XYZ file of C-alpha atoms in Angstrom:
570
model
C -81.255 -69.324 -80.498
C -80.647 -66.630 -82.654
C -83.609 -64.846 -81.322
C -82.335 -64.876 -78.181
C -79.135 -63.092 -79.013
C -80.935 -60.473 -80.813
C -82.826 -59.977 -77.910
C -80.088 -60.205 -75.309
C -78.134 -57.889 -77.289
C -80.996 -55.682 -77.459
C -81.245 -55.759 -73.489
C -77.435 -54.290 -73.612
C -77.546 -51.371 -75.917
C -77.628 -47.965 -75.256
C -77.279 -44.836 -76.434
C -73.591 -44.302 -74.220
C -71.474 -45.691 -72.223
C -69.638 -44.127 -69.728
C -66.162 -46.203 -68.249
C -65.503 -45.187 -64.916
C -67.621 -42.847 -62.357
C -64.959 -40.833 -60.817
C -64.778 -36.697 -61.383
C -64.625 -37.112 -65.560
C -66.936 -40.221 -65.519
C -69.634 -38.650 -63.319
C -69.760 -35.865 -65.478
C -70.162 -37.703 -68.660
C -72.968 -39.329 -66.696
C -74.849 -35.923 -65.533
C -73.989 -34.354 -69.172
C -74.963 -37.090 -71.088
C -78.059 -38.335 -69.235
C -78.891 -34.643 -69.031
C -78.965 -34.464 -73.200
C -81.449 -37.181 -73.378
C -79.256 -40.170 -73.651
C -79.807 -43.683 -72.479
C -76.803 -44.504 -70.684
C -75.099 -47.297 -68.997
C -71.677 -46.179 -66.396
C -69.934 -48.882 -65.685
C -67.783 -49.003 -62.882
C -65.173 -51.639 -62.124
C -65.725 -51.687 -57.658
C -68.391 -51.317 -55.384
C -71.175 -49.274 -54.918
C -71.099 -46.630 -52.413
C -73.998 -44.330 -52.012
C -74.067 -40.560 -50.781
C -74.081 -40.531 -47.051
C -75.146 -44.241 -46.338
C -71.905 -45.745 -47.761
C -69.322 -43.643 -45.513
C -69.366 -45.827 -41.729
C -66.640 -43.315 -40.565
C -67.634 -40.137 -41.455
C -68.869 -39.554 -38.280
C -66.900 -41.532 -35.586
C -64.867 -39.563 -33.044
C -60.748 -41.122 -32.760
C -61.779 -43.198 -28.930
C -64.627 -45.027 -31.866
C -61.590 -46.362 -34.043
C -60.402 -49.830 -32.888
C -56.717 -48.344 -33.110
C -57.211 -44.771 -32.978
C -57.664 -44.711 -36.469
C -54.289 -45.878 -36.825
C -53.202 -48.317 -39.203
C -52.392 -51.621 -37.956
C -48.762 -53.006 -38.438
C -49.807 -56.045 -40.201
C -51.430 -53.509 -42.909
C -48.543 -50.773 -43.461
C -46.467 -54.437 -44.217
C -49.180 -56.189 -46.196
C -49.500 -52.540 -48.521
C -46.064 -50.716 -48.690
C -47.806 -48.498 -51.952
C -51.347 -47.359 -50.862
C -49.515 -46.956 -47.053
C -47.582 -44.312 -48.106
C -50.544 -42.246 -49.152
C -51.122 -39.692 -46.651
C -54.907 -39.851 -47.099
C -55.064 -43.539 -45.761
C -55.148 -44.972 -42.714
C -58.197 -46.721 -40.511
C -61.156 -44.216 -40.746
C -60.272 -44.645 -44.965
C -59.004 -47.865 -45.501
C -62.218 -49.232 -47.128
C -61.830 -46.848 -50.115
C -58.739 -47.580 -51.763
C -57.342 -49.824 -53.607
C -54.844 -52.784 -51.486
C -51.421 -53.511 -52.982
C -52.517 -57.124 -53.471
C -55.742 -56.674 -55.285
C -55.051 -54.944 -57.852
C -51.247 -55.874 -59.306
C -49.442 -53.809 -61.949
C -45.829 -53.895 -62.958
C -43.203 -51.567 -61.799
C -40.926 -51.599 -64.733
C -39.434 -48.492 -62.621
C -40.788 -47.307 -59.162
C -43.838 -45.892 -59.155
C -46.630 -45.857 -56.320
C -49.764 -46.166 -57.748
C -52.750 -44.910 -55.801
C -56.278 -45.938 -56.530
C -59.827 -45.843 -55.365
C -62.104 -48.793 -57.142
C -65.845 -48.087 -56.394
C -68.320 -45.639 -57.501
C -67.273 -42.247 -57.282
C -63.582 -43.294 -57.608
C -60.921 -41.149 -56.100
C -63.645 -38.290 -55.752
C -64.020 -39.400 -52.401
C -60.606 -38.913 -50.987
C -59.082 -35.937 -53.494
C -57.202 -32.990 -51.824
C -60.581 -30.569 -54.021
C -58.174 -28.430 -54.988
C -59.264 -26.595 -58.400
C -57.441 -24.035 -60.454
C -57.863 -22.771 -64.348
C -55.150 -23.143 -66.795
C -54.302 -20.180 -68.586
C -53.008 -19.557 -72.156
C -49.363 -19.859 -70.922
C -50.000 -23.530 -69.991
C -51.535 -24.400 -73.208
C -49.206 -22.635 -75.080
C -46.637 -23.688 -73.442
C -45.369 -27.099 -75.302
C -46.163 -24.861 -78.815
C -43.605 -22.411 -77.133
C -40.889 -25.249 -75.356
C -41.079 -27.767 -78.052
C -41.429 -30.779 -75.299
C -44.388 -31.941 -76.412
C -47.148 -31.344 -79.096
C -49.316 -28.245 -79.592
C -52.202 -28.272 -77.811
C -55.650 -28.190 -79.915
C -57.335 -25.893 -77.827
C -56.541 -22.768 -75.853
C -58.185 -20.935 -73.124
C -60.840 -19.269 -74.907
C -62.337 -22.705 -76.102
C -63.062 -24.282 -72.955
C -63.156 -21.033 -70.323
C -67.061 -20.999 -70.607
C -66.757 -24.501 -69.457
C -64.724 -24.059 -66.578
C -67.420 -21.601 -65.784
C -70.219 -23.975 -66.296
C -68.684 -27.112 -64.060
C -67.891 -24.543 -61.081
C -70.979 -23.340 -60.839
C -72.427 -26.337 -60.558
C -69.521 -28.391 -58.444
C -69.113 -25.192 -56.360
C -65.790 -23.745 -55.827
C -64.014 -21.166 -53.509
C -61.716 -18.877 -53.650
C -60.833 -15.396 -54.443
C -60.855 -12.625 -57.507
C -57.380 -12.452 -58.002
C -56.550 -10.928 -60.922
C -53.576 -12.896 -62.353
C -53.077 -13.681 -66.308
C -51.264 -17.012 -65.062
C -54.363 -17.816 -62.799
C -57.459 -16.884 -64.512
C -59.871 -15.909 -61.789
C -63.532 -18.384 -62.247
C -66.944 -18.714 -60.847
C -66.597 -18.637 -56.970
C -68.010 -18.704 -53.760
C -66.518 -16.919 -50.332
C -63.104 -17.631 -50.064
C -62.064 -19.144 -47.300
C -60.090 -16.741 -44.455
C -56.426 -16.190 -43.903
C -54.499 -16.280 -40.715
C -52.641 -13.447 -39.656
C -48.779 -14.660 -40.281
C -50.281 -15.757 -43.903
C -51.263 -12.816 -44.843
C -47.865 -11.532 -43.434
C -46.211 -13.583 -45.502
C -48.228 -12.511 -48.659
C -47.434 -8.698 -47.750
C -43.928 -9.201 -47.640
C -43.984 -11.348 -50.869
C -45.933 -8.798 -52.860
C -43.736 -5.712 -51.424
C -40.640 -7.328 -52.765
C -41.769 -9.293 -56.076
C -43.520 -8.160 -59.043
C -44.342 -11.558 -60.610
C -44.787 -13.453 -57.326
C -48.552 -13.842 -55.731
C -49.793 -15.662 -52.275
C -53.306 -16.101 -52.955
C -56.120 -18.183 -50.972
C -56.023 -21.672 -52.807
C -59.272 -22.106 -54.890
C -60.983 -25.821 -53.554
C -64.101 -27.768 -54.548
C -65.848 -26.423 -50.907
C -69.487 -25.070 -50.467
C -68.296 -21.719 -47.940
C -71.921 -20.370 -48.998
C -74.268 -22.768 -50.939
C -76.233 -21.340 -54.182
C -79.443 -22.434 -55.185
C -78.116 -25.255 -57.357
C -76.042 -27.040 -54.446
C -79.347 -27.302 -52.354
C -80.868 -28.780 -55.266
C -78.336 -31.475 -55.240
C -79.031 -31.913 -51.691
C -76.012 -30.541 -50.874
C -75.207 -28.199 -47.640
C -72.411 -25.673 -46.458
C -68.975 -27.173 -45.885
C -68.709 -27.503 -41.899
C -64.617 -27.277 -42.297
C -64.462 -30.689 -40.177
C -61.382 -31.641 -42.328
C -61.948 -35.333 -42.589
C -63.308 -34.800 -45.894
C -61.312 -38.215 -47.219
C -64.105 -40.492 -45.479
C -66.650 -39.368 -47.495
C -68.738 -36.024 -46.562
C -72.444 -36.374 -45.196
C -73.210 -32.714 -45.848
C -72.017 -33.124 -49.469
C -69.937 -30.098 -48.071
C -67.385 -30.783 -51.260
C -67.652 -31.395 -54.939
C -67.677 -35.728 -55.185
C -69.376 -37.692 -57.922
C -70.931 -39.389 -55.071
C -72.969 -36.303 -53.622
C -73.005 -34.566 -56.892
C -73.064 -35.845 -60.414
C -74.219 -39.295 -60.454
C -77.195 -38.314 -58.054
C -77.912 -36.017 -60.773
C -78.028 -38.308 -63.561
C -79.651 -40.860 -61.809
C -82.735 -38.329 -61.318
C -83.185 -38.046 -65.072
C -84.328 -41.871 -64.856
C -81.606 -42.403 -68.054
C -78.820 -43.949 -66.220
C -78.082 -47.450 -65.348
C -75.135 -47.730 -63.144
C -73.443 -50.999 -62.887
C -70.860 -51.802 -60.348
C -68.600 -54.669 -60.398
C -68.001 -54.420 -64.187
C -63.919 -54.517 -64.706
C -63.971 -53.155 -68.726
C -61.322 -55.336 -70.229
C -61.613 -53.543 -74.159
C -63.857 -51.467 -76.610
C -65.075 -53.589 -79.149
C -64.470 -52.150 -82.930
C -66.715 -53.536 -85.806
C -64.170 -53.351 -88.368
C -67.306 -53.124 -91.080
C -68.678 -50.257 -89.539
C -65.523 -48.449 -88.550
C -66.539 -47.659 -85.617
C -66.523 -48.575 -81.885
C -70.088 -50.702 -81.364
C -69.946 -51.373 -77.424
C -67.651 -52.833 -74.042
C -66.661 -56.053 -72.971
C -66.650 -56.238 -69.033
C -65.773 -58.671 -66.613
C -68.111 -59.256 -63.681
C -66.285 -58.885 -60.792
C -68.407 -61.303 -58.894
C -68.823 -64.339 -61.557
C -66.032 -63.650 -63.682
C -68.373 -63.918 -66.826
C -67.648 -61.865 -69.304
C -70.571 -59.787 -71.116
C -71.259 -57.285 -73.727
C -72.403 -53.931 -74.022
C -73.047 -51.669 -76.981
C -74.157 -48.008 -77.868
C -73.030 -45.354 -80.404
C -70.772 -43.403 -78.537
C -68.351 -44.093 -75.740
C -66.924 -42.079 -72.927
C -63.400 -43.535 -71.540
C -63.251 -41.809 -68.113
C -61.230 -44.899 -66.354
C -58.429 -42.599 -64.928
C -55.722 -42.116 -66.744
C -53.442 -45.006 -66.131
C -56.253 -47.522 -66.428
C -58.131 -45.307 -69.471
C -54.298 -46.334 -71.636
C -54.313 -49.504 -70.409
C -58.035 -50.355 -71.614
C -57.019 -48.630 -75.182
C -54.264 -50.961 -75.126
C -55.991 -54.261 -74.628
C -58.737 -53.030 -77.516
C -56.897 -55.053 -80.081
C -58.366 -55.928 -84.073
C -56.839 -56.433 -87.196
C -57.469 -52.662 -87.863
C -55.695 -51.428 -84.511
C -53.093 -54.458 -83.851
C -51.366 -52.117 -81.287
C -54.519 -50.971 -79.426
C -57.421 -48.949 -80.173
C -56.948 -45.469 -82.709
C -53.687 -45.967 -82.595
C -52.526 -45.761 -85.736
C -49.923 -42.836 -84.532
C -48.243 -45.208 -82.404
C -48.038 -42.598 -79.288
C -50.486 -44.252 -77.261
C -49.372 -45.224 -73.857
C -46.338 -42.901 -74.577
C -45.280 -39.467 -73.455
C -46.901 -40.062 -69.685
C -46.390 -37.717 -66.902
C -47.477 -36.505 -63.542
C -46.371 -33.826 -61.046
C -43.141 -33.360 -59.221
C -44.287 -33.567 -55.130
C -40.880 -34.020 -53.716
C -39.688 -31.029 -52.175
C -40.974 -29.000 -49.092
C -39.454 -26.345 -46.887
C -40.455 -25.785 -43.372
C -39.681 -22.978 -41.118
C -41.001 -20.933 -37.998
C -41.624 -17.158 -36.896
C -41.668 -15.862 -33.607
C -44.263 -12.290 -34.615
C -47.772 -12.669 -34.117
C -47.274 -14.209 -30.821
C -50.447 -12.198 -29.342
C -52.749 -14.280 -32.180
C -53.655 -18.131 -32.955
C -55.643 -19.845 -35.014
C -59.523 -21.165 -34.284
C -61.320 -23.801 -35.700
C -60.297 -25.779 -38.980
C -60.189 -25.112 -42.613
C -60.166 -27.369 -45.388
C -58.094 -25.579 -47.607
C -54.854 -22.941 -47.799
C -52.619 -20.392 -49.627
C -51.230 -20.607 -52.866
C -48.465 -19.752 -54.808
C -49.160 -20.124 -58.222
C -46.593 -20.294 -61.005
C -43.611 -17.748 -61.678
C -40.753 -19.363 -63.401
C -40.538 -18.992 -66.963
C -44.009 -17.894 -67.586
C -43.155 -14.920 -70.174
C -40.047 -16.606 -71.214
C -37.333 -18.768 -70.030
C -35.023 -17.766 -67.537
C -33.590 -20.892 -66.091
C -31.544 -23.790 -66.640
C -35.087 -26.205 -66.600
C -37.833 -25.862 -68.686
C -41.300 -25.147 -67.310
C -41.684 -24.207 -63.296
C -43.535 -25.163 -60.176
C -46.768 -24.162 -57.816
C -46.602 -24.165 -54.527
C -48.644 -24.652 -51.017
C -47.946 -22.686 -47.897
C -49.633 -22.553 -44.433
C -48.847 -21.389 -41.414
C -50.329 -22.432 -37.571
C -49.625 -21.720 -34.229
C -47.172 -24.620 -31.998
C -48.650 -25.814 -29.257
C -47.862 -28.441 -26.790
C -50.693 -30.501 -24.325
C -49.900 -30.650 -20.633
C -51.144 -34.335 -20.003
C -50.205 -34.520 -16.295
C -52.478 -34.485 -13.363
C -55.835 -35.955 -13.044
C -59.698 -35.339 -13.120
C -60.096 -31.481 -13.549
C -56.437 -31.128 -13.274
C -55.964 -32.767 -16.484
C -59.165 -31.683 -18.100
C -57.670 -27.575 -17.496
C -54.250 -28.796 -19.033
C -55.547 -30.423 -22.095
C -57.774 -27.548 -22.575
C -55.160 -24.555 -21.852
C -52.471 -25.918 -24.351
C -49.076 -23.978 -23.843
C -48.200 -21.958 -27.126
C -45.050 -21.565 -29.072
C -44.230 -19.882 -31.860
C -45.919 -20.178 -35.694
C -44.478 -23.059 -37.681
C -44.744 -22.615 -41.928
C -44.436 -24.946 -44.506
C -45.088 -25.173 -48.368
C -44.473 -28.214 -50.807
C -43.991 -27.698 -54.344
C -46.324 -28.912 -57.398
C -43.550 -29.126 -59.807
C -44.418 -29.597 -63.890
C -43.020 -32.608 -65.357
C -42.072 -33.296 -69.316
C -44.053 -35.963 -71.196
C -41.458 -37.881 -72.622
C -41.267 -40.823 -74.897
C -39.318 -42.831 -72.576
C -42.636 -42.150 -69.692
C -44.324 -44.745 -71.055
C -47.500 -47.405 -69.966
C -47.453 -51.190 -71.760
C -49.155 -53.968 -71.154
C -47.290 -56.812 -69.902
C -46.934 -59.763 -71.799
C -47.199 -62.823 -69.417
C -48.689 -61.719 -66.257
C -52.618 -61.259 -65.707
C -54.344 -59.452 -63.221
C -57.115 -61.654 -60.996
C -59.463 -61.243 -64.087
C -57.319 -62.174 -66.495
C -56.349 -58.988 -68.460
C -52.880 -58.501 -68.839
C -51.330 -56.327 -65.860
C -50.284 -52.628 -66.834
C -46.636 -51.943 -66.453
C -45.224 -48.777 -65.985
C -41.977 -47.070 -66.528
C -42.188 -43.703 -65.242
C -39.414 -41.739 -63.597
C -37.975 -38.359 -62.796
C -35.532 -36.440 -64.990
C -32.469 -33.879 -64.881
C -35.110 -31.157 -65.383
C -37.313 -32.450 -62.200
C -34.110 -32.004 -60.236
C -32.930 -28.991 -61.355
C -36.558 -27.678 -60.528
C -36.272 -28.846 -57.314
C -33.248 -27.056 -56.365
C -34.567 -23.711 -57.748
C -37.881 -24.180 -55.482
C -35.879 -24.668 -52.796
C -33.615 -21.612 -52.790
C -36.367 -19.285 -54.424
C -38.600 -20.414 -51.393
C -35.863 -19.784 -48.687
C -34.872 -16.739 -49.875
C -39.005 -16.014 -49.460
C -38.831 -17.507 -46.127
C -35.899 -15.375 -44.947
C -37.449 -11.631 -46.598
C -41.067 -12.593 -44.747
C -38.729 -13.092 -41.516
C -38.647 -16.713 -41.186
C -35.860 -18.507 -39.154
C -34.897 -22.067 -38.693
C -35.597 -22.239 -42.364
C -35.507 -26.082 -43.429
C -35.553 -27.472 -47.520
C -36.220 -31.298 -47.794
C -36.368 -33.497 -50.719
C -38.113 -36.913 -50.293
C -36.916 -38.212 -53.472
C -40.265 -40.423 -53.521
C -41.110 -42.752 -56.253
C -43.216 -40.782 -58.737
C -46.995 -41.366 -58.071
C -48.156 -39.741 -54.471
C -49.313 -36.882 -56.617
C -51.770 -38.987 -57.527
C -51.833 -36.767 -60.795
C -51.214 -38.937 -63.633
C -51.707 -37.899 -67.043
C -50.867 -38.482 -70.364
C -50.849 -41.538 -72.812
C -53.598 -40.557 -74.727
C -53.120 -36.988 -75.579
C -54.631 -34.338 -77.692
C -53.143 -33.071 -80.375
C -53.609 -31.344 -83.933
C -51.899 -33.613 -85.773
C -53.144 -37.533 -85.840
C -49.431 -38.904 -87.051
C -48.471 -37.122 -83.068
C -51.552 -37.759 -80.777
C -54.355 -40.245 -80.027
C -57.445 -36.982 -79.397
C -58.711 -33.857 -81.459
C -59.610 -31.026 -80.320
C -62.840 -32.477 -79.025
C -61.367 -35.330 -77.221
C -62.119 -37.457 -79.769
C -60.158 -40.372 -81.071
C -58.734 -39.367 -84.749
C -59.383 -42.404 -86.003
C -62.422 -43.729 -83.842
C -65.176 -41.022 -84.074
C -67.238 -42.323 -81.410
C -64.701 -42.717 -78.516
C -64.072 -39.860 -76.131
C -61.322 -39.774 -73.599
C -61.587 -36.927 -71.321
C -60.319 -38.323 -67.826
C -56.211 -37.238 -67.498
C -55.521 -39.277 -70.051
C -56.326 -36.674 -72.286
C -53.745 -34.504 -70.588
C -51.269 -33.358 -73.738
C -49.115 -31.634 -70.983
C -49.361 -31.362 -66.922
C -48.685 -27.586 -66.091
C -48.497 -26.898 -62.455
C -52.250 -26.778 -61.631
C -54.563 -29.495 -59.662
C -56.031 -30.976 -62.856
C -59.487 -32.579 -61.793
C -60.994 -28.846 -62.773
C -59.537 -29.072 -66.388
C -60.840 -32.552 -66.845
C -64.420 -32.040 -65.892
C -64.718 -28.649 -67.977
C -62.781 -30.333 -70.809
C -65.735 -33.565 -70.180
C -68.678 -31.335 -70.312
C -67.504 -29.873 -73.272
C -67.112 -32.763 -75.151
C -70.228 -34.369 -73.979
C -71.736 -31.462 -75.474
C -69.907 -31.743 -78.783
C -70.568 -35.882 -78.638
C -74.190 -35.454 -78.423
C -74.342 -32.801 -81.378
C -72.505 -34.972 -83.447
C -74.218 -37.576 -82.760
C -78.073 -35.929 -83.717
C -76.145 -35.057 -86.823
C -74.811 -38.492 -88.081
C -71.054 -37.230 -87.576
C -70.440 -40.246 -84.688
């Protein structure tokens, strides 16, 4: 019997493991499997292969049962995931129901998933901006959280090297607070947004409307095609999955890529309940999953281990890696992990209209928009909050559908809209702190539906969030009103933190192992061989969108892991 085990425990091993197979995880995979190593990804849903595993991408509204509408009896049965703006008939099959999955709300908090392979790659907004050496240096200079191990210097090459290959848009800028990055065609401007950038930069200094940068193939390089990817065709239903491969997903991208170096397994339906830790060895020796089908558990094992589970569910699998050497969960002898979460403050929007331009419309779609990037307190602190805010802005022509008459009556009417004036909008991408009281537990009685204790989080806003809020508001009026704008509206929609769908934190990196759970290398201090590089990592938010940071922050420590690893250090 004893030969058996050898020999089923041979059958497991590996030379990495990869948890999760979303953005970070799917770049662990390609970097990994790329170096030479034997590796296993294990994901905890489905499978869902490029192009033959999205059945709406190409249905037309009449197609949809409800007019890809969500049914009543769904909105009711899912109050969180229904409040996502990304879901509704054509993308209900790739995220996560309010049932399923259970977690704890210890305070309000909408948590939005996407359980199968290629995770939340499928549906993200692909919007992808560098951090700059006034966001890393930022908690160093505030004092609201730890230093930072790394600045820009150590991981701009890898920003490079991940937008090459993902393939990202946008436009040589020129900003210190926006460091430009690899990047195809940006994609074009409409005339009363580039009116509204004119008028910005004739009346502020430290203010920039820029084209947003976004995971989008405008003009394919060499590389794409040899991912089998094509040009984006701006159809903007890129949340059902892209045939065309059009954007950067693990699906059309990464795991494709690893899977052609014949060194990855990928296994689906494998919930990871904990690391195990050979308290001998002292060191992490393999996973223990739960098959989501037969609710057997099983083990794997390998020599180093990427944690790429998203950041809420990355903490929570730390936390349920319990030994005698690591009572209160995995490397954390610092006590911080699960502490000091945060996300990004996507409450407030202003809305407006302008009656110029009335001679000019807009043609055609575009999956993507101006940006504002960060101005407050970037050289030093001039308000009453600490920190500041991005924001979007758009602007399109109204229109309004004559839907009398019939036959060719009505076919003219639909076709010959009647035009109004130009609407604009913007929402604000506001930083939050990472404070001791954000924290992520496990709870202590109730079990999810495989029997691993639920996560429960207690997340909220602060005074600072909505002091920030107030200064986006009137900064962005008085904007409105120089560029011309009338009817000028501010809202607030003092949702329940989570519709960011930016979570970070938990896990951070930090200099100092008595503060933070990571090194510079995203390495555990006190596990060499475990890696957490999904937002997890995250040691502060800034105001970017943070799926960039965590793939060139994943290649770089895949690259590290590997070294180390030829050289006996993991």
């Amino acid at each position: 019997m004893s030969y058996l085990n050898i020999d089923a425990q041979a059958q497991n091993t590996y030379d990495a493991i990869v948890i999760g197979s979303g953005i970070s995880g799917g770049w662990a995979a390609k970097e990994l499997t790329g170096k030479g190593l034997r590796t296993l990804v294990l994901e905890r849903g489905r499978d869902v292969r490029h192009v033959t595993d999205y059945p709406t991408t190409n249905k037309q509204p009449w197609e949809f049962e409800h007019r890809n509408q969500l049914k009543q009896e769904v909105r009711e049965a899912n109050p969180i995931i229904s409040k996502c703006y990304a879901f509704y008939e054509g993308t209900e099959q790739f995220f996560v129901k309010d049932a399923e999955h259970p977690y704890v709300q210890d305070k309000p908090f909408d948590w939005i998933r996407g359980y199968q392979v290629g995770g939340k790659s499928l549906m993200w907004a692909r919007q992808t901006q560098r951090w700059s050496d006034f966001d890393f240096e930022g908690p160093a200079r505030d004092g609201f959280a730890v230093d930072w191990p790394i600045r820009y210097a150590d991981i701009a090459p890898w920003y490079s090297y991940v937008e090459r290959f993902a393939g990202i848009t946008g436009n040589k800028d020129g900003l210190a607070t926006l460091p430009d990055g690899e990047f195809l065609p940006p994609h074009e401007w409409n005339c009363v947004e580039k009116h509204f950038q004119q008028k910005v930069a004739a009346k502020y200094k430290d203010r920039h409307v820029i084209m947003g940068r976004a995971a989008h193939l405008t003009q394919p390089q060499p590389i794409h095609f040899q991912q089998g990817r094509a040009q984006c065709q701006h159809r903007t239903i890129c949340e059902r999955g892209c045939p065309f491969g059009g954007y950067f997903s693990s699906n059309s991208s990464t795991i494709p890529w690893a899977a052609k170096t014949g060194k990855m397994t990928l296994r689906p339906h494998s919930v990871v309940h904990s690391i195990i830790y050979d308290e001998k060895k002292g060191r992490a020796t393999g996973v223990r999953i739960i098959d989501a089908n037969t609710k057997q558990m099983q083990e794997f094992y390998a020599r180093i281990i990427f944690l790429n589970a998203a950041a809420l569910n990355s903490n929570l699998v730390l936390l349920n890696s319990t030994s005698h050497r690591f009572p209160n969960g995995l490397g954390n002898d610092s006590g911080v992990l699960g502490k000091y979460a945060a996300f990004h403050n996507y409450r407030a929007g202003i809305s407006g209209e302008y009656d110029g331009n009335l001679d000019s419309t807009t043609d055609g779609r575009r999956p993507n928009s101006p940006y504002i990037p960060r101005f407050r307190n970037v050289l030093k602190q001039e308000t009453n909050f600490l920190r500041g805010y991005a924001s979007g802005f758009s602007a399109g022509r109204m229109s309004r559908s004559d839907q009398s008459g019939v036959g060719a009556d009505l076919k003219e009417n639909l076709l010959n809209p009647k035009l109004g004036g130009w609407y604009v909008g913007s929402h604000m991408m506001g930083e939050t702190i990472p404070k001791e009281s954000n924290y992520l537990a496990l709870d202590p009685s109730l079990k999810d539906p495989f029997g691993i204790p639920q996560l429960k989080i207690s997340i909220a806003y602060d005074d600072n969030d909505d002091k920030m809020v107030k200064d986006y508001q009137e900064q962005l009026t008085e904007m409105f009103t120089e560029a011309g704008f009338k009817n000028i509206r501010v809202r607030d929609s003092h949702a329940a933190p989570g519709l960011d769908i930016h979570e970070m934190g938990g896990v951070r990196m930090g200099k100092d192992p008595k503060t933070s759970m990571l090194n510079k290398w995203n390495q555990l201090h006190a596990v060499k061989n475990v890696f957490v590089t999904d937002g997890a990592c995250m040691t502060s938010t800034s105001t970017q969108n943070p799926s960039l940071t965590y793939m060139a922050l994943t290649a770089r420590a895949a690259d590290y892991a590997v070294k180390a690893m030829k050289k006996g250090l993991v």
